[in-house]
Short mmCIF file of C-alpha atoms in Angstrom, two decimals:
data_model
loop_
_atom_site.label_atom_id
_atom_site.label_comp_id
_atom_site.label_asym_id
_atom_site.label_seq_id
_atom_site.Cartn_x
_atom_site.Cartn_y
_atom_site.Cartn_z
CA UNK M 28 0.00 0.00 0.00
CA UNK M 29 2.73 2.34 -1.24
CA UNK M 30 0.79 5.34 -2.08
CA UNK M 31 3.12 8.43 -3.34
CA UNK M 32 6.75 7.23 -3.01
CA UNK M 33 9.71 10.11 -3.26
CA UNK M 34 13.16 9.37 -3.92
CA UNK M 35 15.38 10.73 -2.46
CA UNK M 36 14.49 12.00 0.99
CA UNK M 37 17.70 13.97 1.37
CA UNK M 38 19.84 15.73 -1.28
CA UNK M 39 22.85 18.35 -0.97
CA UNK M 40 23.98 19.64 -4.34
CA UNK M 41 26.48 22.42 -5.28
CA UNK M 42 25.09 24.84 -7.39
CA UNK M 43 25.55 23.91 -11.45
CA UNK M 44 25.16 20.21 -10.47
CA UNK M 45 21.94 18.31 -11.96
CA UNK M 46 20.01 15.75 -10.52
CA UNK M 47 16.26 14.24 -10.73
CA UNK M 48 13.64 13.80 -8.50
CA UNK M 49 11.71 10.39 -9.00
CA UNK M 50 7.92 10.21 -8.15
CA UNK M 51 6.30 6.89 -8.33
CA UNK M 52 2.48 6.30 -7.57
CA UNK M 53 0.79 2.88 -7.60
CA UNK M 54 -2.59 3.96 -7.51
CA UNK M 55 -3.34 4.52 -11.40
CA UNK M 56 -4.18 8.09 -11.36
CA UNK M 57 -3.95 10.39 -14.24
CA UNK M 58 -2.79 13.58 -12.30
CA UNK M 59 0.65 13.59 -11.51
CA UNK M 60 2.04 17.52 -9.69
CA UNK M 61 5.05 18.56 -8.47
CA UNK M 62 5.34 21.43 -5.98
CA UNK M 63 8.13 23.24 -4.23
CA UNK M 64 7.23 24.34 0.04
CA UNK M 65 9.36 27.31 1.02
CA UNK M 66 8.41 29.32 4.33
CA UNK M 67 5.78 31.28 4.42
CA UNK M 68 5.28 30.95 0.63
CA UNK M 69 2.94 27.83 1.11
CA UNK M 70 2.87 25.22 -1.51
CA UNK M 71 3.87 26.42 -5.24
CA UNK M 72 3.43 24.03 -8.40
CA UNK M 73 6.09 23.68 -10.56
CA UNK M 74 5.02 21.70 -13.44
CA UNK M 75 1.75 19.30 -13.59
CA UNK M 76 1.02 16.45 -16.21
CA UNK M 77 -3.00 15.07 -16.81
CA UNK M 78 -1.89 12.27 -17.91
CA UNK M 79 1.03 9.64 -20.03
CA UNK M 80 2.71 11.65 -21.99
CA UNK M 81 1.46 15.47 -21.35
CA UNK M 82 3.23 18.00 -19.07
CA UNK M 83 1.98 21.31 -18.26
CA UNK M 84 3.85 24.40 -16.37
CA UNK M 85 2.65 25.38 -12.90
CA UNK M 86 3.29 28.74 -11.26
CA UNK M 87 7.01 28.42 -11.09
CA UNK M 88 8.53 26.06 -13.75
CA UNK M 89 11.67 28.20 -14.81
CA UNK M 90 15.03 25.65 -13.77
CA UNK M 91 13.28 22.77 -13.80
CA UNK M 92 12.09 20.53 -16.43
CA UNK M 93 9.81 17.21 -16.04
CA UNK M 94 9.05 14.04 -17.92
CA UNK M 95 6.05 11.34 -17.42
CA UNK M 96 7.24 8.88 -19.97
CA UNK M 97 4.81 6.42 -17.93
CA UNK M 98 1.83 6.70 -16.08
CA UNK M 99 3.04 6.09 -12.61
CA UNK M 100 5.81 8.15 -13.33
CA UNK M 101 6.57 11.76 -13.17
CA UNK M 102 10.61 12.81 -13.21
CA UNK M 103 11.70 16.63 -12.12
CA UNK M 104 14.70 17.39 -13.23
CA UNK M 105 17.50 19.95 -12.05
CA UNK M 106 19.60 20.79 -14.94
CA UNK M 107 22.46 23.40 -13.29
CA UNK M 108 20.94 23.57 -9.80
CA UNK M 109 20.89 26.99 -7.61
CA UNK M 110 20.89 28.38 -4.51
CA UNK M 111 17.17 29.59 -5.12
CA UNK M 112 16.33 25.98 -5.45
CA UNK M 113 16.77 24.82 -2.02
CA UNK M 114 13.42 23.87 -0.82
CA UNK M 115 11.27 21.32 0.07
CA UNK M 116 9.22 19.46 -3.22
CA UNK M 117 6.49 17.41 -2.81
CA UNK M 118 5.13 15.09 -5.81
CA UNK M 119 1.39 14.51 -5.37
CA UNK M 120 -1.52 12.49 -7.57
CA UNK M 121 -4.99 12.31 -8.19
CA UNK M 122 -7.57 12.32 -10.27
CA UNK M 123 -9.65 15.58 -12.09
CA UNK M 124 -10.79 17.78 -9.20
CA UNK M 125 -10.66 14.80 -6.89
CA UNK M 126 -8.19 15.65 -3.64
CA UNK M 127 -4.58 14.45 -4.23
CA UNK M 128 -2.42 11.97 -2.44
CA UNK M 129 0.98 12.97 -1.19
CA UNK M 130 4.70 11.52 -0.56
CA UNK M 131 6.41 12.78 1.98
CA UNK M 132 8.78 15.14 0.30
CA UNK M 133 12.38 15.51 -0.47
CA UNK M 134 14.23 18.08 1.00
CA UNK M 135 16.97 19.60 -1.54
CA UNK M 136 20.31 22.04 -0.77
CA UNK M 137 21.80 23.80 -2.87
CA UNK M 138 25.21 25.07 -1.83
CA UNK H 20 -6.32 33.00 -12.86
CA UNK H 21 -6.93 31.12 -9.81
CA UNK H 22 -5.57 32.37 -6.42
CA UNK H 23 -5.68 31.26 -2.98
CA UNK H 24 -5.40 33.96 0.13
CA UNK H 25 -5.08 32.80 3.31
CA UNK H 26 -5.57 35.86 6.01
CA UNK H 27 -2.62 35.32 8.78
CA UNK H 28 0.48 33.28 8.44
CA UNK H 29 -0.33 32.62 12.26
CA UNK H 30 -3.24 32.07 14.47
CA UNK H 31 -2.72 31.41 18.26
CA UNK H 32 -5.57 29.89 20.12
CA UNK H 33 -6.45 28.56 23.44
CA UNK H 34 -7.05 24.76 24.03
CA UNK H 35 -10.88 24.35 23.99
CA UNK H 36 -11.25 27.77 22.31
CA UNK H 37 -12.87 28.36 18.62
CA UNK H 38 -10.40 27.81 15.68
CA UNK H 39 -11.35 30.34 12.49
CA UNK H 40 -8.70 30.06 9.65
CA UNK H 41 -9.60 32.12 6.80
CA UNK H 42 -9.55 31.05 3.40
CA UNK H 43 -10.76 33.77 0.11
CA UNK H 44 -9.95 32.32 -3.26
CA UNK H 45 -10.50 34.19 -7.01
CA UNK H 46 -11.54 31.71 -9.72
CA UNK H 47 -12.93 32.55 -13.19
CA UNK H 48 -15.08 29.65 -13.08
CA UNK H 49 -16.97 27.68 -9.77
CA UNK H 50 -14.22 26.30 -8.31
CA UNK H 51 -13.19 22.91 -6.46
CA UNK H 52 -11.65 23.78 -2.87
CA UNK H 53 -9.83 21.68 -0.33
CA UNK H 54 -8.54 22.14 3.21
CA UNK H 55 -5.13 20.29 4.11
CA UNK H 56 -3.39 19.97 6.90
CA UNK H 57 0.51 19.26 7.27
CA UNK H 58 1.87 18.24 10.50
CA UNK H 59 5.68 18.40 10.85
CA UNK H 60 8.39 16.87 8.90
CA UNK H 61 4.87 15.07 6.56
CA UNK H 62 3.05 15.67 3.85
CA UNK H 63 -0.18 16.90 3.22
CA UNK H 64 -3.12 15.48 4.65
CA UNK H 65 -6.54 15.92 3.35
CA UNK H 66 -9.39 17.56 6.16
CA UNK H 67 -11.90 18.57 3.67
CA UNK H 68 -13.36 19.16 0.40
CA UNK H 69 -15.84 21.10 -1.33
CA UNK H 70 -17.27 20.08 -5.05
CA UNK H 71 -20.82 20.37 -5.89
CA UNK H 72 -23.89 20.14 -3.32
CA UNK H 73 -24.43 21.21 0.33
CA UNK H 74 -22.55 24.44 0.85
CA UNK H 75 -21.25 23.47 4.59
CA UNK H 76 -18.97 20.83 4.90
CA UNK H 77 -17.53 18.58 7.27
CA UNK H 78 -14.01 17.08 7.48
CA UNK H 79 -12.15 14.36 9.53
CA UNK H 80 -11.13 15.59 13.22
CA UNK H 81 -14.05 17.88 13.81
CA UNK H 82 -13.39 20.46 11.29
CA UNK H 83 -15.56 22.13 9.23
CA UNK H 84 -15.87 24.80 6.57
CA UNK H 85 -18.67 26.67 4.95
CA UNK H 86 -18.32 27.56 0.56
CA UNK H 87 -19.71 31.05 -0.09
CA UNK H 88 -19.67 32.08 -3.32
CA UNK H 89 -20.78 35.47 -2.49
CA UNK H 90 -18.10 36.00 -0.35
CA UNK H 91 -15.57 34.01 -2.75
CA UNK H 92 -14.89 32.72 0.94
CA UNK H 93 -14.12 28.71 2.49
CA UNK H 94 -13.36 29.68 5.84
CA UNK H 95 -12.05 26.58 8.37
CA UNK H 96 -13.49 26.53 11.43
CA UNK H 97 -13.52 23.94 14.60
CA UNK H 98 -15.74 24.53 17.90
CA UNK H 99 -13.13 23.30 20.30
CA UNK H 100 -9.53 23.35 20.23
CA UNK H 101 -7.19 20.84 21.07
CA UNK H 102 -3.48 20.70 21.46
CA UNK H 103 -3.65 17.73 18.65
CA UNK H 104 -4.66 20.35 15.99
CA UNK H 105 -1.33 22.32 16.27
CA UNK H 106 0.00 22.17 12.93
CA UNK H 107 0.29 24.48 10.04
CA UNK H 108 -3.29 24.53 7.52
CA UNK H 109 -3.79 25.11 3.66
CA UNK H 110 -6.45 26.37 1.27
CA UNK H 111 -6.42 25.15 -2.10
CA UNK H 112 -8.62 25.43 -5.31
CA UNK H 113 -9.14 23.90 -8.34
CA UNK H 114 -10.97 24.26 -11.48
CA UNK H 115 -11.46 22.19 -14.88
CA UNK H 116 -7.79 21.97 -15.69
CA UNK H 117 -6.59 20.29 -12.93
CA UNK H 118 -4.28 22.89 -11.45
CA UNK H 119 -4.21 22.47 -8.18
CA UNK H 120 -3.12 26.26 -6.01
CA UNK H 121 -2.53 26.20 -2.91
CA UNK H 122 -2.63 29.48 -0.85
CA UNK H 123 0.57 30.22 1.94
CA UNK H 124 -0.66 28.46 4.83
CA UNK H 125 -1.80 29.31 8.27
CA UNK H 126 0.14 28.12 11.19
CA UNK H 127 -2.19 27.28 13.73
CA UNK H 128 -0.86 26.95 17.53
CA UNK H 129 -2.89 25.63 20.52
CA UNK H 130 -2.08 26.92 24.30
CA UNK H 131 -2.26 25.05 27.06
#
């Protein structure tokens, strides 16, 4: 009974080093998100995907880039990480309008 | 464009007191909204929801929250306090695309 599973939990990266985020769901949905939790900024989506195949921006997708090559799968990707990227992301899924499920988050430095 | 606004990063109340976390949002079309709650060090938890239907609605742990639409309001509320509910809230709306916004959060803390 997985749910949302995050990998990894911890990361420390100097800045201009890339890495990627893995989200894996086991619960079918279409709806795959990822968002970014800084303090007293709340929860801010980065990039979204309705389903196989599709991605979408969010509110704050500049540095990052995703992929959902398959359904339970959605990949965010640091290509030349910064300082501005430290910050807590959460991958969540669902489906349309329905409320989402959430891992547990991964909690990124930038140095 | 959707937007969530949360009124107060912080709310302090007393154990057994009323809890009020306010919640406006600004959607171009009627709107899906959703009350979560993150403890610390976890993820998002869901209390509520609002879709279609009865305009007041009740979540797990006693919560509840009431849609107005002439208000563009989804307010939070909970009769009674408890030191259990310490923990820091979100608003969040939806519409037809499936972007999900959250608003900043409310950090709710219960005294003794």
């Amino acid at each position: 009974n997985a749910g949302v599973t995050q990998t990894p939990k911890f990361r420390v990266l100097k800045t201009g080093q890339s890495m990627t985020l893995l989200c894996a769901q086991d619960m079918n949905h279409e709806y795959m998100y990822w968002y970014r939790q800084d303090p007293g900024m709340g929860l801010r989506l980065i990039h979204y995907s309705v389903g196989e195949g599709t991605t979408a921006k969010g509110e704050v997708p500049d540095g990052y880039n995703v992929s959902r090559l398959k359904k339970q799968n959605f990949l965010l990707g640091l290509e030349s990480a910064a300082p501005s990227q430290t910050s807590v992301y959460f991958c969540a899924s669902g489906v349309s309008n329905s409320p989402l499920h959430f891992g547990n988050g991964t909690r990124l430095t930038v140095t | 464009a959707q937007s969530v606004t949360q009124l107060g990063s912080h709310v302090s109340v007393s154990e057994g007191a009323l809890v009020l976390l306010r919640c406006n949002y600004s959607s171009s079309v009627p709107p899906y909204l959703f009350w979560y709650v993150q403890y610390p060090n976890q993820g998002l938890q869901l209390l509520l929801k609002y879709t279609t239907g009865a305009t007041l609605v009740k979540g797990i742990n006693g919560f509840e929250a009431e849609f107005k639409k002439s208000e563009t309001s989804f307010h939070l509320t909970k009769p009674s306090a408890h030191m259990s509910d310490a923990a820091e809230y979100f608003c969040a709306v939806t519409d037809w695309g499936g972007k999900l916004i959250f608003g900043q959060g409310t950090e709710l803390s219960v005294k003794p």
